[in-house]
């Protein structure tokens, strides 16, 4: 474990949006967006463009415009308390969940459990080898849930990759018993159409409902056929998880959803959802579904009901995730421009594309509407070799304010204020310099979440980070505690 210090860096802010039509078109022609590129993809051949990127990155480091390779910088109100590098699991680090004194960290090779009772010195409790793309993770009581979004030879943790064109291939949800944190036991698996890119829990006393988000069907895939215009809902009995099963596949897009190009150039065609966030205390959910943003009721968790649907066919390329504010009168949607595999935090892309979209929720009941207010994007410039994209974050629970911490891959961790929906602003940050100056590299925080007084970040390449923010605007949150946190199942921190 290492605890690192900062070096001051002169940072210019990104200016007005540049045209960059050619680069933007290149990003959008790269194919369907994914949370990260396939780890098996081969490195790109070195080109004149990569030579230019290396020269520009080197010059920016020398001028102090961006940090040096792997150099850590942060705002004065952020303290870097700890870093735990990867150990047995060497795949891409992914999402995080929390329960009591434990943090659960997903990895393409499985998951890791940390004891965070001393945030300055996290201890590894267990590492479970269970390969499968994504391994999006959440916990509820004695159960841990793990998403598999890559075609496997079977549903075991010793499976191997197998083409999705083969009927016998498997992908979906895995369930573990974590009553003994040092010895998790694999107890159930449920295959779902097109796998499970992400999932969201809707817990009840006797059961846990799991909303499974997946996308990109193909006529060539026996278990992932178009149209794939909904989500899989799994019912998991807490006392008998081996009886878990799919109980519904609600159609969310009766009209097929956003058609994408050529009708809407530069926008992903909707073929499912990427991520869903629920606010059980308000019976609400927000869906980020490729080309569409959704607001829906979950009063009946097996039969969600669409309340409103929005699109942004000018600046949003891929609706990636959603976050409610505490009062449930706003939603922040993120845009994963470039599919999580491109440098999009620079002058060429500008401040609106690849940004967060802030929407107010106006009206009452089933007549509520999502009304766009503004965009937010980090304005700290990143090298053209740094994959930078809006990714997973959570609210920071402070009464009367709307504060959020968010991961931006190599853009680092951003703390920002959207209390005024029309004038969001960053109030703190933490980031590392580029991993490389000679090739585009995927690294940086996949998830950054606030839990019981600290910010925890799962860096794709560098490991598990713990941060503390000391700021009069965020300090009241230090007194707020929760026993369990799956960020896509947002707690009501103040109505208990």
Coordinates of C-alpha atoms in Angstrom, one line a residue:
X1 CA 0.0 0.0 0.0
X2 CA 1.3 3.5 -0.8
X3 CA 0.2 7.0 0.3
X4 CA 1.3 9.6 -2.2
X5 CA 1.7 13.3 -2.2
X6 CA 0.8 16.0 -4.7
X7 CA 2.9 18.3 -6.8
X8 CA 1.4 21.6 -7.9
X9 CA 0.7 21.8 -11.6
X10 CA -0.2 24.8 -13.7
X11 CA -3.6 24.0 -15.2
X12 CA -5.3 25.9 -17.9
X13 CA -9.0 25.4 -18.2
X14 CA -10.6 24.1 -21.4
X15 CA -12.0 26.9 -23.5
X16 CA -15.0 27.1 -25.8
X17 CA -16.0 24.1 -27.9
X18 CA -13.9 23.5 -31.0
X19 CA -15.3 22.2 -34.2
X20 CA -13.3 18.9 -34.5
X21 CA -15.9 17.3 -36.8
X22 CA -13.5 14.9 -38.2
X23 CA -12.3 13.5 -34.8
X24 CA -15.9 13.4 -33.5
X25 CA -17.0 11.3 -36.5
X26 CA -14.0 9.0 -36.0
X27 CA -15.2 8.4 -32.4
X28 CA -18.7 7.6 -33.4
X29 CA -17.8 5.2 -36.2
X30 CA -15.9 3.0 -33.8
X31 CA -18.9 0.8 -33.2
X32 CA -21.3 0.2 -30.3
X33 CA -20.2 1.8 -27.0
X34 CA -19.0 -0.4 -24.2
X35 CA -17.9 0.3 -20.6
X36 CA -14.3 -0.5 -21.6
X37 CA -12.6 -1.9 -24.7
X38 CA -12.3 -5.7 -24.8
X39 CA -9.1 -6.5 -22.9
X40 CA -8.2 -8.9 -25.7
X41 CA -8.1 -6.2 -28.3
X42 CA -4.7 -5.8 -29.8
X43 CA -2.8 -2.5 -29.6
X44 CA -3.3 -0.1 -32.5
X45 CA -0.6 0.2 -35.1
X46 CA 1.6 3.2 -34.5
X47 CA 0.6 6.0 -36.9
X48 CA 1.4 9.7 -37.6
X49 CA -1.5 10.5 -35.3
X50 CA 0.0 8.6 -32.4
X51 CA 3.4 10.3 -33.0
X52 CA 1.6 13.7 -32.9
X53 CA -0.2 12.7 -29.6
X54 CA 3.1 11.7 -28.0
X55 CA 4.7 15.0 -28.9
X56 CA 1.8 17.0 -27.7
X57 CA 1.5 15.1 -24.4
X58 CA 5.2 15.5 -23.8
X59 CA 5.1 19.2 -24.4
X60 CA 2.0 19.6 -22.2
X61 CA 3.8 17.8 -19.3
X62 CA 6.9 20.0 -19.7
X63 CA 4.8 23.2 -19.7
X64 CA 3.0 22.1 -16.5
X65 CA -0.3 22.1 -18.3
X66 CA -0.9 18.4 -17.3
X67 CA 0.7 16.2 -14.7
X68 CA 3.7 14.0 -15.5
X69 CA 3.3 10.3 -16.2
X70 CA 1.6 8.7 -13.2
X71 CA 2.1 11.9 -11.2
X72 CA -0.7 12.6 -8.6
X73 CA -2.2 16.0 -8.3
X74 CA -5.3 17.1 -6.4
X75 CA -7.1 20.2 -5.1
X76 CA -6.2 21.5 -1.7
X77 CA -9.4 20.2 -0.1
X78 CA -8.6 16.6 -1.1
X79 CA -6.2 14.3 0.8
X80 CA -5.0 11.0 -0.7
X81 CA -5.0 8.6 2.2
X82 CA -4.2 5.2 0.6
X83 CA -3.7 3.2 -2.5
X84 CA -3.9 -0.6 -2.7
X85 CA -2.4 -1.9 -6.0
X86 CA -3.9 -4.9 -7.8
X87 CA -2.8 -8.3 -6.4
X88 CA -4.0 -11.7 -7.6
X89 CA -6.7 -10.2 -9.9
X90 CA -4.9 -8.5 -12.7
X91 CA -7.9 -7.7 -15.0
X92 CA -9.5 -4.3 -15.3
X93 CA -10.9 -3.0 -12.0
X94 CA -14.6 -2.0 -12.2
X95 CA -17.4 -1.1 -9.8
X96 CA -17.7 -0.9 -6.0
X97 CA -20.2 -1.8 -3.3
X98 CA -20.2 -1.3 0.4
X99 CA -21.5 -3.0 3.6
X100 CA -20.5 -2.1 7.1
X101 CA -16.7 -2.1 7.3
X102 CA -16.3 -3.8 4.0
X103 CA -15.8 -2.6 0.4
X104 CA -16.4 -5.0 -2.5
X105 CA -14.4 -4.3 -5.7
X106 CA -15.2 -5.8 -9.1
X107 CA -12.5 -6.8 -11.5
X108 CA -12.7 -8.5 -14.9
X109 CA -11.1 -11.5 -13.3
X110 CA -13.4 -11.7 -10.3
X111 CA -13.8 -9.5 -7.1
X112 CA -11.9 -8.4 -4.1
X113 CA -13.2 -7.7 -0.5
X114 CA -11.5 -5.0 1.6
X115 CA -11.7 -4.3 5.3
X116 CA -12.0 -0.5 5.4
X117 CA -12.5 -0.1 9.2
X118 CA -9.3 2.0 9.0
X119 CA -9.7 3.9 5.7
X120 CA -6.0 4.9 5.9
X121 CA -5.0 1.3 5.7
X122 CA -7.5 -1.0 3.8
X123 CA -6.8 -4.7 4.2
X124 CA -7.6 -7.4 1.7
X125 CA -10.0 -10.0 3.2
X126 CA -10.6 -12.1 0.1
X127 CA -10.0 -12.3 -3.6
X128 CA -12.3 -14.5 -5.7
X129 CA -11.2 -15.6 -9.1
X130 CA -14.3 -15.7 -11.4
X131 CA -13.5 -14.3 -14.9
X132 CA -16.2 -12.5 -16.9
X133 CA -16.3 -9.1 -18.6
X134 CA -17.6 -6.3 -16.4
X135 CA -18.2 -8.2 -13.1
X136 CA -20.4 -5.3 -12.0
X137 CA -20.9 -5.9 -8.3
X138 CA -23.5 -5.2 -5.6
X139 CA -24.4 -6.6 -2.2
X140 CA -27.6 -7.1 -0.1
X141 CA -27.5 -8.8 3.3
X142 CA -25.6 -12.1 2.9
X143 CA -25.8 -12.0 -0.9
X144 CA -23.3 -10.6 -3.5
X145 CA -24.3 -10.2 -7.1
X146 CA -21.9 -10.3 -10.1
X147 CA -22.7 -9.4 -13.7
X148 CA -21.1 -11.4 -16.6
X149 CA -21.2 -9.7 -19.9
X150 CA -18.9 -11.9 -22.0
X151 CA -19.8 -15.1 -23.7
X152 CA -18.5 -18.0 -21.6
X153 CA -18.3 -21.8 -22.0
X154 CA -20.5 -22.3 -18.9
X155 CA -21.7 -20.5 -15.7
X156 CA -18.8 -21.7 -13.5
X157 CA -15.9 -19.6 -12.2
X158 CA -13.5 -21.8 -14.2
X159 CA -15.3 -21.1 -17.5
X160 CA -13.4 -20.0 -20.7
X161 CA -14.3 -17.6 -23.4
X162 CA -16.7 -19.0 -26.1
X163 CA -18.3 -17.3 -29.1
X164 CA -21.8 -15.9 -28.5
X165 CA -22.8 -17.6 -31.8
X166 CA -22.8 -20.9 -30.0
X167 CA -26.1 -21.8 -28.3
X168 CA -24.3 -23.5 -25.3
X169 CA -22.5 -20.2 -24.4
X170 CA -23.5 -18.6 -21.1
X171 CA -23.6 -15.0 -19.7
X172 CA -25.8 -13.4 -17.0
X173 CA -26.0 -13.0 -13.2
X174 CA -24.0 -14.9 -10.6
X175 CA -24.9 -14.9 -6.9
X176 CA -22.5 -15.5 -4.0
X177 CA -23.1 -16.1 -0.3
X178 CA -20.9 -13.7 1.7
X179 CA -22.0 -14.5 5.2
X180 CA -18.3 -15.5 5.7
X181 CA -16.4 -12.5 4.1
X182 CA -13.2 -14.5 4.0
X183 CA -14.8 -17.4 2.1
X184 CA -17.5 -16.3 -0.3
X185 CA -19.5 -19.2 -1.8
X186 CA -20.9 -19.3 -5.3
X187 CA -24.6 -20.4 -4.9
X188 CA -26.6 -19.5 -8.0
X189 CA -26.5 -18.4 -11.6
X190 CA -29.2 -17.0 -13.9
X191 CA -28.7 -16.7 -17.7
X192 CA -30.1 -13.5 -19.1
X193 CA -30.6 -12.3 -22.7
X194 CA -27.5 -10.6 -24.0
X195 CA -25.8 -11.2 -20.6
X196 CA -25.5 -8.6 -17.8
X197 CA -23.6 -5.5 -18.6
X198 CA -24.8 -3.9 -15.3
X199 CA -27.4 -4.6 -12.8
X200 CA -29.5 -2.8 -10.1
X201 CA -31.0 -4.2 -6.9
X202 CA -34.5 -3.5 -5.7
X203 CA -34.4 -5.1 -2.2
X204 CA -37.4 -6.4 -0.3
X205 CA -37.5 -8.2 3.0
X206 CA -37.9 -11.7 1.6
X207 CA -36.6 -11.2 -2.0
X208 CA -34.2 -9.1 -4.0
X209 CA -35.2 -8.0 -7.5
X210 CA -32.4 -7.5 -9.9
X211 CA -32.8 -5.3 -12.9
X212 CA -30.4 -6.5 -15.6
X213 CA -29.2 -4.1 -18.2
X214 CA -27.7 -5.4 -21.4
X215 CA -27.6 -4.4 -25.1
X216 CA -26.2 -4.9 -28.6
X217 CA -28.2 -8.0 -29.9
X218 CA -27.4 -9.8 -33.1
X219 CA -29.3 -12.2 -35.4
X220 CA -26.2 -14.4 -35.1
X221 CA -26.5 -14.7 -31.3
X222 CA -29.0 -17.4 -30.3
X223 CA -29.3 -16.0 -26.8
X224 CA -29.3 -12.3 -27.7
X225 CA -31.8 -11.8 -30.5
X226 CA -33.2 -8.4 -31.6
X227 CA -35.3 -6.6 -30.8
X228 CA -33.7 -6.3 -27.4
X229 CA -35.9 -3.4 -26.2
X230 CA -36.2 -4.0 -22.4
X231 CA -34.5 -5.3 -19.3
X232 CA -34.5 -8.7 -17.6
X233 CA -35.9 -8.8 -14.0
X234 CA -34.7 -11.6 -11.7
X235 CA -36.4 -12.5 -8.5
X236 CA -33.9 -13.8 -5.9
X237 CA -35.4 -15.4 -2.7
X238 CA -33.0 -14.4 0.2
X239 CA -33.3 -17.8 1.9
X240 CA -33.2 -19.8 -1.3
X241 CA -31.0 -18.0 -3.9
X242 CA -30.7 -21.2 -5.8
X243 CA -34.3 -20.7 -6.9
X244 CA -33.5 -17.3 -8.6
X245 CA -35.2 -16.9 -11.9
X246 CA -36.2 -14.3 -14.5
X247 CA -39.7 -13.2 -13.8
X248 CA -40.2 -10.5 -16.5
X249 CA -38.7 -8.8 -19.5
X250 CA -40.6 -5.5 -19.6
X251 CA -40.5 -3.7 -23.0
X252 CA -39.3 -0.1 -22.3
X253 CA -39.2 1.0 -26.0
X254 CA -42.4 -0.1 -27.8
X255 CA -41.3 2.1 -30.7
X256 CA -37.8 0.6 -30.8
X257 CA -36.1 3.5 -29.0
X258 CA -33.7 6.0 -30.6
X259 CA -32.9 4.8 -34.1
X260 CA -29.4 6.3 -34.1
X261 CA -27.7 6.9 -37.4
X262 CA -28.5 7.9 -40.1
X263 CA -31.7 9.5 -38.5
X264 CA -29.7 10.8 -35.6
X265 CA -26.0 10.9 -36.7
X266 CA -23.5 10.5 -33.8
X267 CA -26.1 8.9 -31.5
X268 CA -26.1 5.2 -30.4
X269 CA -29.1 3.2 -31.5
X270 CA -31.1 2.0 -28.5
X271 CA -31.0 -1.8 -28.2
X272 CA -31.4 -2.1 -24.5
X273 CA -30.1 -0.2 -21.4
X274 CA -26.7 0.4 -20.1
X275 CA -27.5 1.2 -16.5
X276 CA -30.5 1.9 -14.2
X277 CA -30.5 3.7 -10.9
X278 CA -33.4 3.3 -8.5
X279 CA -34.6 5.4 -5.5
X280 CA -36.7 2.9 -3.6
X281 CA -37.9 5.4 -1.0
X282 CA -39.6 7.4 -3.9
X283 CA -40.6 4.4 -6.0
X284 CA -38.6 5.9 -8.9
X285 CA -36.0 4.7 -11.3
X286 CA -33.9 6.5 -14.0
X287 CA -32.6 4.5 -17.0
X288 CA -29.6 5.4 -19.1
X289 CA -30.4 3.5 -22.3
X290 CA -27.9 4.1 -25.1
X291 CA -29.8 6.7 -27.1
X292 CA -32.5 7.4 -24.5
X293 CA -33.0 8.7 -20.9
X294 CA -35.9 7.3 -18.9
X295 CA -37.8 8.1 -15.8
X296 CA -40.1 5.3 -14.5
X297 CA -42.1 4.2 -11.5
X298 CA -41.1 1.0 -9.6
X299 CA -44.1 0.8 -7.3
X300 CA -44.6 -2.7 -8.6
X301 CA -40.9 -3.8 -9.0
X302 CA -41.8 -6.7 -11.3
X303 CA -43.7 -4.3 -13.7
X304 CA -41.9 -0.9 -14.0
X305 CA -43.9 1.8 -15.7
X306 CA -42.4 4.5 -17.9
X307 CA -43.2 8.1 -16.8
X308 CA -41.1 10.1 -19.2
X309 CA -38.4 9.6 -21.9
X310 CA -35.9 12.1 -23.3
X311 CA -33.2 12.2 -26.0
X312 CA -30.4 14.6 -26.8
X313 CA -29.5 14.1 -30.4
X314 CA -27.1 17.0 -30.5
X315 CA -24.5 16.4 -27.8
X316 CA -25.2 13.0 -26.2
X317 CA -23.7 9.9 -27.9
X318 CA -24.3 7.1 -25.4
X319 CA -26.5 7.5 -22.2
X320 CA -24.4 5.6 -19.7
X321 CA -25.6 6.1 -16.1
X322 CA -28.0 8.1 -13.9
X323 CA -28.0 9.7 -10.5
X324 CA -30.9 11.2 -8.5
X325 CA -30.4 14.1 -6.1
X326 CA -31.7 13.5 -2.6
X327 CA -35.0 15.3 -3.1
X328 CA -35.7 13.4 -6.3
X329 CA -36.3 16.5 -8.3
X330 CA -33.2 16.2 -10.5
X331 CA -31.4 13.5 -12.4
X332 CA -27.8 13.6 -13.7
X333 CA -27.3 11.5 -16.8
X334 CA -23.7 10.7 -18.0
X335 CA -22.6 10.4 -21.6
X336 CA -20.0 7.7 -22.4
X337 CA -18.7 9.4 -25.6
X338 CA -16.3 7.1 -27.5
X339 CA -17.4 4.0 -25.6
X340 CA -14.9 4.4 -22.8
X341 CA -12.0 4.0 -25.2
X342 CA -11.1 7.5 -26.4
X343 CA -9.6 10.8 -25.2
X344 CA -12.6 13.1 -25.0
X345 CA -11.6 15.7 -22.4
X346 CA -9.8 18.1 -24.6
X347 CA -10.3 21.3 -26.6
X348 CA -11.2 19.4 -29.8
X349 CA -14.2 17.7 -28.2
X350 CA -15.2 20.7 -26.1
X351 CA -17.4 21.1 -23.0
X352 CA -20.8 19.8 -24.1
X353 CA -20.0 16.5 -25.9
X354 CA -19.2 13.7 -23.5
X355 CA -20.6 15.7 -20.6
X356 CA -23.1 15.1 -17.8
X357 CA -26.6 16.3 -18.6
X358 CA -28.5 17.8 -15.6
X359 CA -32.3 17.4 -15.8
X360 CA -34.9 18.8 -13.4
X361 CA -38.0 16.6 -12.6
X362 CA -41.1 18.8 -12.9
X363 CA -44.7 18.0 -12.2
X364 CA -46.3 15.3 -10.1
X365 CA -47.0 11.6 -10.2
X366 CA -47.2 10.0 -13.6
X367 CA -47.2 13.4 -15.2
X368 CA -43.6 14.3 -14.2
X369 CA -41.3 15.4 -17.0
X370 CA -37.5 15.5 -17.4
X371 CA -36.5 19.1 -18.3
X372 CA -32.9 19.7 -19.4
X373 CA -31.0 22.5 -17.6
X374 CA -27.3 22.3 -18.3
X375 CA -24.2 20.3 -19.0
X376 CA -21.2 19.6 -16.7
X377 CA -17.8 18.4 -17.8
X378 CA -14.5 18.6 -16.1
X379 CA -12.5 21.5 -17.6
X380 CA -9.1 20.2 -16.6
X381 CA -7.3 19.4 -19.9
X382 CA -6.2 15.8 -20.4
X383 CA -3.6 14.4 -22.9
X384 CA -4.8 13.0 -26.1
X385 CA -3.3 9.6 -24.9
X386 CA -5.6 9.6 -21.8
X387 CA -8.9 7.8 -22.1
X388 CA -11.2 10.3 -20.3
X389 CA -15.0 9.8 -20.1
X390 CA -17.9 10.6 -17.8
X391 CA -18.3 7.5 -15.6
X392 CA -19.7 6.2 -12.3
X393 CA -20.4 8.5 -9.3
X394 CA -22.6 9.1 -6.3
X395 CA -24.2 12.0 -4.4
X396 CA -22.5 13.3 -1.3
X397 CA -25.3 13.5 1.4
X398 CA -25.6 17.1 2.5
X399 CA -29.0 18.6 3.3
X400 CA -30.0 21.5 1.1
X401 CA -27.2 21.0 -1.4
X402 CA -26.8 18.8 -4.5
X403 CA -23.2 17.5 -4.4
X404 CA -21.7 14.6 -6.3
X405 CA -18.4 12.8 -6.6
X406 CA -17.7 11.2 -10.0
X407 CA -15.1 9.1 -11.9
X408 CA -13.8 10.3 -15.2
X409 CA -11.3 7.5 -16.0
X410 CA -8.0 9.3 -16.6
X411 CA -9.7 12.6 -15.9
X412 CA -9.6 11.4 -12.3
X413 CA -12.1 12.0 -9.5
X414 CA -14.2 15.1 -9.6
X415 CA -16.3 16.6 -6.8
X416 CA -18.9 19.0 -8.1
X417 CA -22.0 21.0 -7.1
X418 CA -25.2 21.1 -9.1
X419 CA -27.4 22.8 -6.5
X420 CA -28.1 25.3 -9.2
X421 CA -29.1 23.1 -12.1
X422 CA -28.1 25.7 -14.6
X423 CA -24.7 26.5 -13.1
X424 CA -22.8 23.4 -12.0
X425 CA -19.2 23.8 -10.8
X426 CA -16.3 21.6 -9.8
X427 CA -15.2 22.1 -6.1
X428 CA -12.5 19.5 -5.8
X429 CA -10.5 16.9 -7.8
X430 CA -7.9 14.1 -7.7
X431 CA -6.1 12.7 -10.7
X432 CA -3.0 11.0 -12.0
X433 CA -1.0 12.0 -15.0
X434 CA -1.1 9.9 -18.2
X435 CA -0.1 6.3 -18.0
X436 CA 1.6 6.7 -21.3
X437 CA 2.5 9.5 -23.7
X438 CA 2.9 7.4 -26.8
X439 CA -0.4 5.5 -27.0
X440 CA -4.0 5.8 -26.0
X441 CA -4.4 3.9 -22.7
X442 CA -7.4 2.9 -20.7
X443 CA -6.9 3.6 -17.0
X444 CA -8.1 5.9 -14.1
X445 CA -11.1 5.6 -11.8
X446 CA -14.0 3.4 -13.1
X447 CA -16.1 4.3 -10.0
X448 CA -15.7 7.0 -7.3
X449 CA -18.3 6.9 -4.5
X450 CA -18.8 8.6 -1.1
X451 CA -19.3 6.2 1.7
X452 CA -19.4 7.1 5.5
X453 CA -17.1 10.0 5.4
X454 CA -14.6 9.0 2.7
X455 CA -14.3 8.8 -1.1
X456 CA -13.4 5.4 -2.5
X457 CA -12.2 4.9 -6.0
X458 CA -11.5 1.8 -8.0
X459 CA -8.8 2.7 -10.5
X460 CA -8.9 0.5 -13.6
X461 CA -5.1 0.1 -13.6
X462 CA -3.7 1.5 -10.4
X463 CA -5.9 -0.2 -7.8
X464 CA -8.1 0.9 -4.9
X465 CA -7.8 4.5 -3.7
X466 CA -9.1 6.2 -0.5
X467 CA -9.6 10.0 -0.4
X468 CA -10.8 12.4 2.1
X469 CA -12.4 15.8 1.3
X470 CA -12.3 18.6 3.8
X471 CA -14.6 21.4 2.7
X472 CA -17.3 23.4 4.4
X473 CA -19.7 22.5 1.6
X474 CA -19.2 18.7 2.0
X475 CA -18.2 18.4 5.7
X476 CA -21.8 17.9 7.0
X477 CA -21.9 14.6 5.1
X478 CA -19.2 13.2 7.5
X479 CA -21.9 12.8 10.1
X480 CA -24.2 10.7 7.8
X481 CA -23.9 7.0 8.0
X482 CA -25.4 4.0 6.1
X483 CA -25.0 0.3 6.7
X484 CA -25.0 -0.7 3.0
X485 CA -24.4 1.2 -0.2
X486 CA -25.0 0.0 -3.8
X487 CA -24.9 3.3 -5.6
X488 CA -27.4 2.2 -8.3
X489 CA -29.8 1.6 -5.4
X490 CA -29.7 5.0 -3.9
X491 CA -30.5 5.3 -0.2
X492 CA -32.7 8.0 1.3
X493 CA -30.1 9.4 3.7
X494 CA -32.4 11.8 5.6
X495 CA -35.8 10.1 5.7
X496 CA -35.3 7.2 8.0

